[in-house]
mmCIF file with all atom_site columns, C-alpha atoms in Angstrom:
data_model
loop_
_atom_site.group_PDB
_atom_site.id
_atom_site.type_symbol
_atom_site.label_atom_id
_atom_site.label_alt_id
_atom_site.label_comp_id
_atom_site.label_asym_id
_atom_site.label_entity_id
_atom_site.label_seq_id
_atom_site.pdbx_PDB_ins_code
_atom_site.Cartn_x
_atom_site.Cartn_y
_atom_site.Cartn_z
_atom_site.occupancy
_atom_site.B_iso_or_equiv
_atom_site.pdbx_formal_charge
_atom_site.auth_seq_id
_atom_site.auth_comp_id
_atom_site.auth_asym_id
_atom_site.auth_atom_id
_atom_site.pdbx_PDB_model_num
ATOM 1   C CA . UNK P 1 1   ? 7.264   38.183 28.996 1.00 46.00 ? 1   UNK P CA 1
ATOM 2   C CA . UNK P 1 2   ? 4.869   38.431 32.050 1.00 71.00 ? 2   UNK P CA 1
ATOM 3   C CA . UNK P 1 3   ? 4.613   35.236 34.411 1.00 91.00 ? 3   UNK P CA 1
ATOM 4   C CA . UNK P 1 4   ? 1.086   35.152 33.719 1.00 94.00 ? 4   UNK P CA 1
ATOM 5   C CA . UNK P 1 5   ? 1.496   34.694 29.655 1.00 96.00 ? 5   UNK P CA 1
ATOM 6   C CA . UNK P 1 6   ? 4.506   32.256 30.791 1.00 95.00 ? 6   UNK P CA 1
ATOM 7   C CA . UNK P 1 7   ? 1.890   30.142 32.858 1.00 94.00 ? 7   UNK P CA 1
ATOM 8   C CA . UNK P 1 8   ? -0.896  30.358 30.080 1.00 95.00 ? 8   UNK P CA 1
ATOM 9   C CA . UNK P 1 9   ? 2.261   29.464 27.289 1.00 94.00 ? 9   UNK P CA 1
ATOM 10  C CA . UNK P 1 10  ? 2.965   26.807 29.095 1.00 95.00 ? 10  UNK P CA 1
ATOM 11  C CA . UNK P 1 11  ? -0.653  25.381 29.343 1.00 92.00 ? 11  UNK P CA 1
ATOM 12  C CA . UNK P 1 12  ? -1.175  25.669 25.722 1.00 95.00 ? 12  UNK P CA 1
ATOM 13  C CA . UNK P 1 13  ? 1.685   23.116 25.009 1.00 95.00 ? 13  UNK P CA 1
ATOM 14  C CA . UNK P 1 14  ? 0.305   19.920 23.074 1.00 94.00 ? 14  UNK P CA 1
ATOM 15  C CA . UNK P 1 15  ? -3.340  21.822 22.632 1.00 93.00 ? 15  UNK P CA 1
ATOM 16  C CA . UNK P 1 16  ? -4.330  23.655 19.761 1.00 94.00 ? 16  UNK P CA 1
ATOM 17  C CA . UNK P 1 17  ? -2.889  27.270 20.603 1.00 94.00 ? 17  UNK P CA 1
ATOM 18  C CA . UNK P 1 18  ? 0.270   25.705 21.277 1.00 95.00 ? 18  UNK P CA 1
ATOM 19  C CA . UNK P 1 19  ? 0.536   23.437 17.979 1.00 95.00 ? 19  UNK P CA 1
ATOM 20  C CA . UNK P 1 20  ? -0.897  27.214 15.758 1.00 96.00 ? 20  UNK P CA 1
ATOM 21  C CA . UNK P 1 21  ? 2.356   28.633 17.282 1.00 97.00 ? 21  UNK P CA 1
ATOM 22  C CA . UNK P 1 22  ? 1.058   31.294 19.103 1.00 97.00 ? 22  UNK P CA 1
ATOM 23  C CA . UNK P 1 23  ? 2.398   32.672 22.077 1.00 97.00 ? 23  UNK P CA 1
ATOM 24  C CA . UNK P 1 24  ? 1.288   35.417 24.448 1.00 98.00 ? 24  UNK P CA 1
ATOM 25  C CA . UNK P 1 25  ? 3.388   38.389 25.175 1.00 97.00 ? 25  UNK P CA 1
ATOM 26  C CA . UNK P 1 26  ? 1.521   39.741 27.920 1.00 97.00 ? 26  UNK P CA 1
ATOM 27  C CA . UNK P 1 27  ? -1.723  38.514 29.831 1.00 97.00 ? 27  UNK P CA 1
ATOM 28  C CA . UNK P 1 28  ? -3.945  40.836 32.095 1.00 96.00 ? 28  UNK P CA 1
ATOM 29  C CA . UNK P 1 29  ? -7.408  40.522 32.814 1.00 94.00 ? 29  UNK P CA 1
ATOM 30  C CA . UNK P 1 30  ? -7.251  44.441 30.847 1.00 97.00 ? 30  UNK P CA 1
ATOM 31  C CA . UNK P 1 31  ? -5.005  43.439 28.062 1.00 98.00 ? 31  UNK P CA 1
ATOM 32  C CA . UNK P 1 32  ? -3.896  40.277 26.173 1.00 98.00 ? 32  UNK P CA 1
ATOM 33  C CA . UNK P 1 33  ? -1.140  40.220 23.353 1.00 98.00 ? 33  UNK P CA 1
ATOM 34  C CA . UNK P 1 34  ? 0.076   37.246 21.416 1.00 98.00 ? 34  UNK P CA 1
ATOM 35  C CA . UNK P 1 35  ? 2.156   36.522 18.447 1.00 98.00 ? 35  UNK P CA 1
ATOM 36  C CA . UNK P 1 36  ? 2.127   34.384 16.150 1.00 98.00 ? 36  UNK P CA 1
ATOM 37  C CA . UNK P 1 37  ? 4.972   33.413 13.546 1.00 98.00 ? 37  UNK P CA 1
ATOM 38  C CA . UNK P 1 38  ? 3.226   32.655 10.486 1.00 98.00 ? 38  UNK P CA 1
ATOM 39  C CA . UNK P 1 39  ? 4.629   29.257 7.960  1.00 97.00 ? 39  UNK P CA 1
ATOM 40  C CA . UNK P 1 40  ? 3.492   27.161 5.988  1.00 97.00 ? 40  UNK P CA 1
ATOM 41  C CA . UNK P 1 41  ? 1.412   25.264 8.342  1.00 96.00 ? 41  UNK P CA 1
ATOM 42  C CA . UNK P 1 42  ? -1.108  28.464 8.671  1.00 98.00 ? 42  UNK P CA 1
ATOM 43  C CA . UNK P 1 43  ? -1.835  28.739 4.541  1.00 97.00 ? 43  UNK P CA 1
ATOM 44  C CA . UNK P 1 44  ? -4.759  27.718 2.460  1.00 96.00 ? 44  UNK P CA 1
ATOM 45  C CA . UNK P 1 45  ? -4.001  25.856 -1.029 1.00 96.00 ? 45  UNK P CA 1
ATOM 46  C CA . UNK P 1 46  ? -4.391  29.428 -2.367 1.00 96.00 ? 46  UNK P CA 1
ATOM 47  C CA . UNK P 1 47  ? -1.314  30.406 -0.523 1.00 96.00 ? 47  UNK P CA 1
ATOM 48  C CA . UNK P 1 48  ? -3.006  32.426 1.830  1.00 97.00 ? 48  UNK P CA 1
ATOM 49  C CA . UNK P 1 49  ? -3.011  32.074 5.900  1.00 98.00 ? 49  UNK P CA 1
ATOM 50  C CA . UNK P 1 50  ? -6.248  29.922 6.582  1.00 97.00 ? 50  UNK P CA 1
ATOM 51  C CA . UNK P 1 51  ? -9.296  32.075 8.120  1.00 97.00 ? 51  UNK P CA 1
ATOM 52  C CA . UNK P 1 52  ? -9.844  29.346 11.011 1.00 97.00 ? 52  UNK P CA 1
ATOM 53  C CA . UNK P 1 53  ? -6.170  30.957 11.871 1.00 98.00 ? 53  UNK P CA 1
ATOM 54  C CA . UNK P 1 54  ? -7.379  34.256 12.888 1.00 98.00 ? 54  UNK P CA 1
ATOM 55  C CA . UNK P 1 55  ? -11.096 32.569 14.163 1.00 98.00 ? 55  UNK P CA 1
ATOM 56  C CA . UNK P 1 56  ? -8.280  30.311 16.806 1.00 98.00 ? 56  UNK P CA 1
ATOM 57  C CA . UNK P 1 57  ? -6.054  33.552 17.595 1.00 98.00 ? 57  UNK P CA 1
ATOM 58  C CA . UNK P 1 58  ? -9.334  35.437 18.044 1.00 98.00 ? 58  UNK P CA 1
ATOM 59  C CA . UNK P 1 59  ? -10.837 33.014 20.511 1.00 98.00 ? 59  UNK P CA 1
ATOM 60  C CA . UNK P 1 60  ? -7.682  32.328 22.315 1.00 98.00 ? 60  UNK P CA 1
ATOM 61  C CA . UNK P 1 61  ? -6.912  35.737 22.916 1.00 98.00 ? 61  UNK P CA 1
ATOM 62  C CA . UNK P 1 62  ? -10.122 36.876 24.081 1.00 98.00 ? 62  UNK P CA 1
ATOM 63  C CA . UNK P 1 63  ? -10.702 33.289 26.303 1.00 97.00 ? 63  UNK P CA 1
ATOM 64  C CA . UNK P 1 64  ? -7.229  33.886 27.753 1.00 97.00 ? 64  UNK P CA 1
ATOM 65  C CA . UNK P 1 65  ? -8.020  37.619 29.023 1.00 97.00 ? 65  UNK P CA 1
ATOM 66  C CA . UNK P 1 66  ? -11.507 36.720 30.207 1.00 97.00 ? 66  UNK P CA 1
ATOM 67  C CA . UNK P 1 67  ? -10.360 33.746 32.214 1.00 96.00 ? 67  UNK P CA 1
ATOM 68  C CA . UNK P 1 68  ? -7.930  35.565 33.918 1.00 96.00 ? 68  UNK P CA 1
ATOM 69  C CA . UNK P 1 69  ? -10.707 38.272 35.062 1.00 95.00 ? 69  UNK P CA 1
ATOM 70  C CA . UNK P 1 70  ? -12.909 35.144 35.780 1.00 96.00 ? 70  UNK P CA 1
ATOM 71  C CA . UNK P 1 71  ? -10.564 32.720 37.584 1.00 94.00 ? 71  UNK P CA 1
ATOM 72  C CA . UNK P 1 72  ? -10.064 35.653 40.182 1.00 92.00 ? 72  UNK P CA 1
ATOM 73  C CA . UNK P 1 73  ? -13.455 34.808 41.315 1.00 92.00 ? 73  UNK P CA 1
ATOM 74  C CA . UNK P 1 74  ? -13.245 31.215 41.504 1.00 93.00 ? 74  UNK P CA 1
ATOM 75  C CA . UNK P 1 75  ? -14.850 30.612 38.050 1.00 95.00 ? 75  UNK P CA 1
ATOM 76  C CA . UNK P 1 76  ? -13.962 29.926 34.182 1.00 96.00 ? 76  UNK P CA 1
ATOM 77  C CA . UNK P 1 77  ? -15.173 30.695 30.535 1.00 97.00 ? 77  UNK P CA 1
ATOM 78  C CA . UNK P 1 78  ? -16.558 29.629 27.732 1.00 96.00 ? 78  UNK P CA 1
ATOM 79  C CA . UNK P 1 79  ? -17.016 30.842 24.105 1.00 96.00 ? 79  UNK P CA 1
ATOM 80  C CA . UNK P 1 80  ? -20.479 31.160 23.398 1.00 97.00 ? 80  UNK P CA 1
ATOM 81  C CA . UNK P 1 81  ? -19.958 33.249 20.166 1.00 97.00 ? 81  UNK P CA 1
ATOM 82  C CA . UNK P 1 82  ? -16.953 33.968 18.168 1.00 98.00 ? 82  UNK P CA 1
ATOM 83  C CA . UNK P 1 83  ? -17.407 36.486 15.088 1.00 98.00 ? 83  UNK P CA 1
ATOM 84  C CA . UNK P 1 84  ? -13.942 37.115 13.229 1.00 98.00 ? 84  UNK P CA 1
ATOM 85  C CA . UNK P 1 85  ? -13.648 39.235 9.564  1.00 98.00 ? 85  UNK P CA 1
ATOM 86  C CA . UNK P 1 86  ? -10.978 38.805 7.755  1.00 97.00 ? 86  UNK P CA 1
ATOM 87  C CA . UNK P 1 87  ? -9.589  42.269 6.387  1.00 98.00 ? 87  UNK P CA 1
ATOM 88  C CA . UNK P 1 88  ? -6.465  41.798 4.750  1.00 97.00 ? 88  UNK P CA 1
ATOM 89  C CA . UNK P 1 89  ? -4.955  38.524 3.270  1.00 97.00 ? 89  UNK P CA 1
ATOM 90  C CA . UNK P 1 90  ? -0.973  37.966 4.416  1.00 97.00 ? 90  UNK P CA 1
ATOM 91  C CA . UNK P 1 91  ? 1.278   35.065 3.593  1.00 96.00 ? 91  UNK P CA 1
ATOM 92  C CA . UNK P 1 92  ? 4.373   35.350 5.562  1.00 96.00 ? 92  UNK P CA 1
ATOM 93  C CA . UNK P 1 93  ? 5.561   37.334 9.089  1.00 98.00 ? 93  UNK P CA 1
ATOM 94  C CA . UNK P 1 94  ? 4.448   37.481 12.396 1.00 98.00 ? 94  UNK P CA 1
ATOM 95  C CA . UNK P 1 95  ? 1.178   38.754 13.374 1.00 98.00 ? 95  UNK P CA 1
ATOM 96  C CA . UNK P 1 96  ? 0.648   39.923 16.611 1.00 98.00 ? 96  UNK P CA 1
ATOM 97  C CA . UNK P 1 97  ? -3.251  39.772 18.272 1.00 98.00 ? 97  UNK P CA 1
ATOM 98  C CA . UNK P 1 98  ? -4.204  42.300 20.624 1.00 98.00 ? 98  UNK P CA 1
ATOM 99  C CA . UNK P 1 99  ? -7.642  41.364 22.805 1.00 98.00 ? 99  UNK P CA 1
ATOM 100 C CA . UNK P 1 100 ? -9.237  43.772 24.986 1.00 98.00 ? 100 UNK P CA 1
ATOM 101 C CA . UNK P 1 101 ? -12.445 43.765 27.150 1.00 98.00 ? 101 UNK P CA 1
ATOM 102 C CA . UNK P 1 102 ? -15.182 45.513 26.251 1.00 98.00 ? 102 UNK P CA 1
ATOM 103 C CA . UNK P 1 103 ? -18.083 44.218 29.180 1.00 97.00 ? 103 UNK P CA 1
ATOM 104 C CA . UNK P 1 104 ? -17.113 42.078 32.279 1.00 96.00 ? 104 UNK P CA 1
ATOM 105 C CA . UNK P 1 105 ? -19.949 40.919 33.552 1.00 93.00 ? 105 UNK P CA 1
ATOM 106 C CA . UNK P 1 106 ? -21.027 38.508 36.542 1.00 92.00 ? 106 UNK P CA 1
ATOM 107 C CA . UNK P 1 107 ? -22.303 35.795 34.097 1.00 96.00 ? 107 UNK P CA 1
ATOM 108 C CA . UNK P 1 108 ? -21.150 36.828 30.672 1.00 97.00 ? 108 UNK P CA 1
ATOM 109 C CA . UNK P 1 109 ? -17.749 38.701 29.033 1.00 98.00 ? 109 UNK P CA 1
ATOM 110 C CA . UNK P 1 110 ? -17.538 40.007 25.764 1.00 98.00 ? 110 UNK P CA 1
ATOM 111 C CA . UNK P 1 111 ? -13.671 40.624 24.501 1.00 98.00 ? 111 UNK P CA 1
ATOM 112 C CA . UNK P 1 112 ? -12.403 42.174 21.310 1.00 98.00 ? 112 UNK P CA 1
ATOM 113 C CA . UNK P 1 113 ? -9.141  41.332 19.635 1.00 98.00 ? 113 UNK P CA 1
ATOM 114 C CA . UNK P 1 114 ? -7.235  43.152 16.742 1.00 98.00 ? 114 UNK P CA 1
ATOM 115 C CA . UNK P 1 115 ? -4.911  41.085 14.729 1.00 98.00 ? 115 UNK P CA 1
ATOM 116 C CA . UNK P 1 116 ? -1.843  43.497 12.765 1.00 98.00 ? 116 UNK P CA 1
ATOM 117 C CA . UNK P 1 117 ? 1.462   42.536 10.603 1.00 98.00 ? 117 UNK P CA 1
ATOM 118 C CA . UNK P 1 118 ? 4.493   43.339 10.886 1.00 97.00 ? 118 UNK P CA 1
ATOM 119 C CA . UNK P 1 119 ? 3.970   46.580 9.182  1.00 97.00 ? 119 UNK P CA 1
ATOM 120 C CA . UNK P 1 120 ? 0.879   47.338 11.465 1.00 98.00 ? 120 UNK P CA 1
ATOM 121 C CA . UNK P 1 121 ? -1.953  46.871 9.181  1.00 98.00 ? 121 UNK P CA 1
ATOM 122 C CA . UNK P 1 122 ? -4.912  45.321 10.209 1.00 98.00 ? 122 UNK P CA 1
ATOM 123 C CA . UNK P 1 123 ? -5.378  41.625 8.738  1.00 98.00 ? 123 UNK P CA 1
ATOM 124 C CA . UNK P 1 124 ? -8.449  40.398 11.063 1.00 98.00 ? 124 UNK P CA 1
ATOM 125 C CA . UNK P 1 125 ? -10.928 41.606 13.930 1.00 98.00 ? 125 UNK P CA 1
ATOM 126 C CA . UNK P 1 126 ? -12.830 39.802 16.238 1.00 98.00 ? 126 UNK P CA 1
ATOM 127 C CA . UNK P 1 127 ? -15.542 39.537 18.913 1.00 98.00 ? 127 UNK P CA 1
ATOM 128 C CA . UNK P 1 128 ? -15.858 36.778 21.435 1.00 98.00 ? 128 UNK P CA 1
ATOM 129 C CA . UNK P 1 129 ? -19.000 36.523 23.523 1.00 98.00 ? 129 UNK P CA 1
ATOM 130 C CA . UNK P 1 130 ? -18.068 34.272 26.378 1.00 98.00 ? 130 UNK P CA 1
ATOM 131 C CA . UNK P 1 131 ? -20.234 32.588 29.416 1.00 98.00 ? 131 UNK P CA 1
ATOM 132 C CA . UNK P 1 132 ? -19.065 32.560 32.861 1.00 97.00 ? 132 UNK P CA 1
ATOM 133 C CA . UNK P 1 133 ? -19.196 29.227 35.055 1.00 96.00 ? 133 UNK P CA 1
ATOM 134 C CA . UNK P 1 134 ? -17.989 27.270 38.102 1.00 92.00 ? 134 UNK P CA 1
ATOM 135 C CA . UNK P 1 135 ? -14.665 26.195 37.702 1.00 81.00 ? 135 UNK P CA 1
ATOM 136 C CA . UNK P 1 136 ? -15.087 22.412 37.562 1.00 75.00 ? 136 UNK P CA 1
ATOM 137 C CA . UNK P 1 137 ? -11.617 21.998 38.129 1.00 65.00 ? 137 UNK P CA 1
ATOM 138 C CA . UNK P 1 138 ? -12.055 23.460 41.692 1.00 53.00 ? 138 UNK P CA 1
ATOM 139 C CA . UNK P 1 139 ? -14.982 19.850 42.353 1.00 47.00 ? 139 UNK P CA 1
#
């Protein structure tokens, strides 16, 4: 593990991310990968992991990468759009989310992020649209 994903791991304690399980792997402002043990805690009545699942990994991954870029120049993100599709229902194992940039721009970043099983098949995709800003934490 990366000190960077260490950092952001560490952040995400108590907040949503940290309470769906996930965990990133690796965090550059080119590359993002997180994993997620799946339990109970993750399924729909129907047995099923819960779509707003993949909808949080999606937008964590993606915020996480585009942050990094953006913090780098004294400024933050945040989600302005976040389309996930669900491909392939799972129940059990660890997925692992992999988020990549597709445009870094001065006032906007748009990030995909690929989420696989164990066995490498796709379950969900995702595209998150995100604004730039000040970082109010620097005021």
């Amino acid at each position: 593990m990366d000190h960077t994903a260490d950092n952001i791991n560490q952040l995400h304690r108590g907040t949503w991310a940290g309470e769906l399980g996930l965990t990133l792997v690796t965090a550059t402002r080119d590359e993002v990968v997180a994993t997620i043990p799946l339990t109970a805690k993750h399924r729909q009545p129907a047995g099923i992991v819960h779509g707003g699942v993949y909808a949080s990994i999606v937008e964590t991954v993606a915020s996480c990468g585009a942050a990094i870029d953006a913090l780098a120049h004294g400024k933050t993100v945040v989600g302005l759009d976040n389309q996930t599709s669900f491909i392939r229902a799972t129940r059990e194992g660890t997925l692992t989310a992999t988020g990549t940039p597709v445009t870094r721009g001065r006032r906007t970043q748009l990030w995909d992020v690929v989420i696989r099983d164990d066995k490498h098949q796709i379950i969900a995709t995702g595209r998150v649209r995100l604004l730039v800003v000040d970082d109010q934490r620097r005021h």
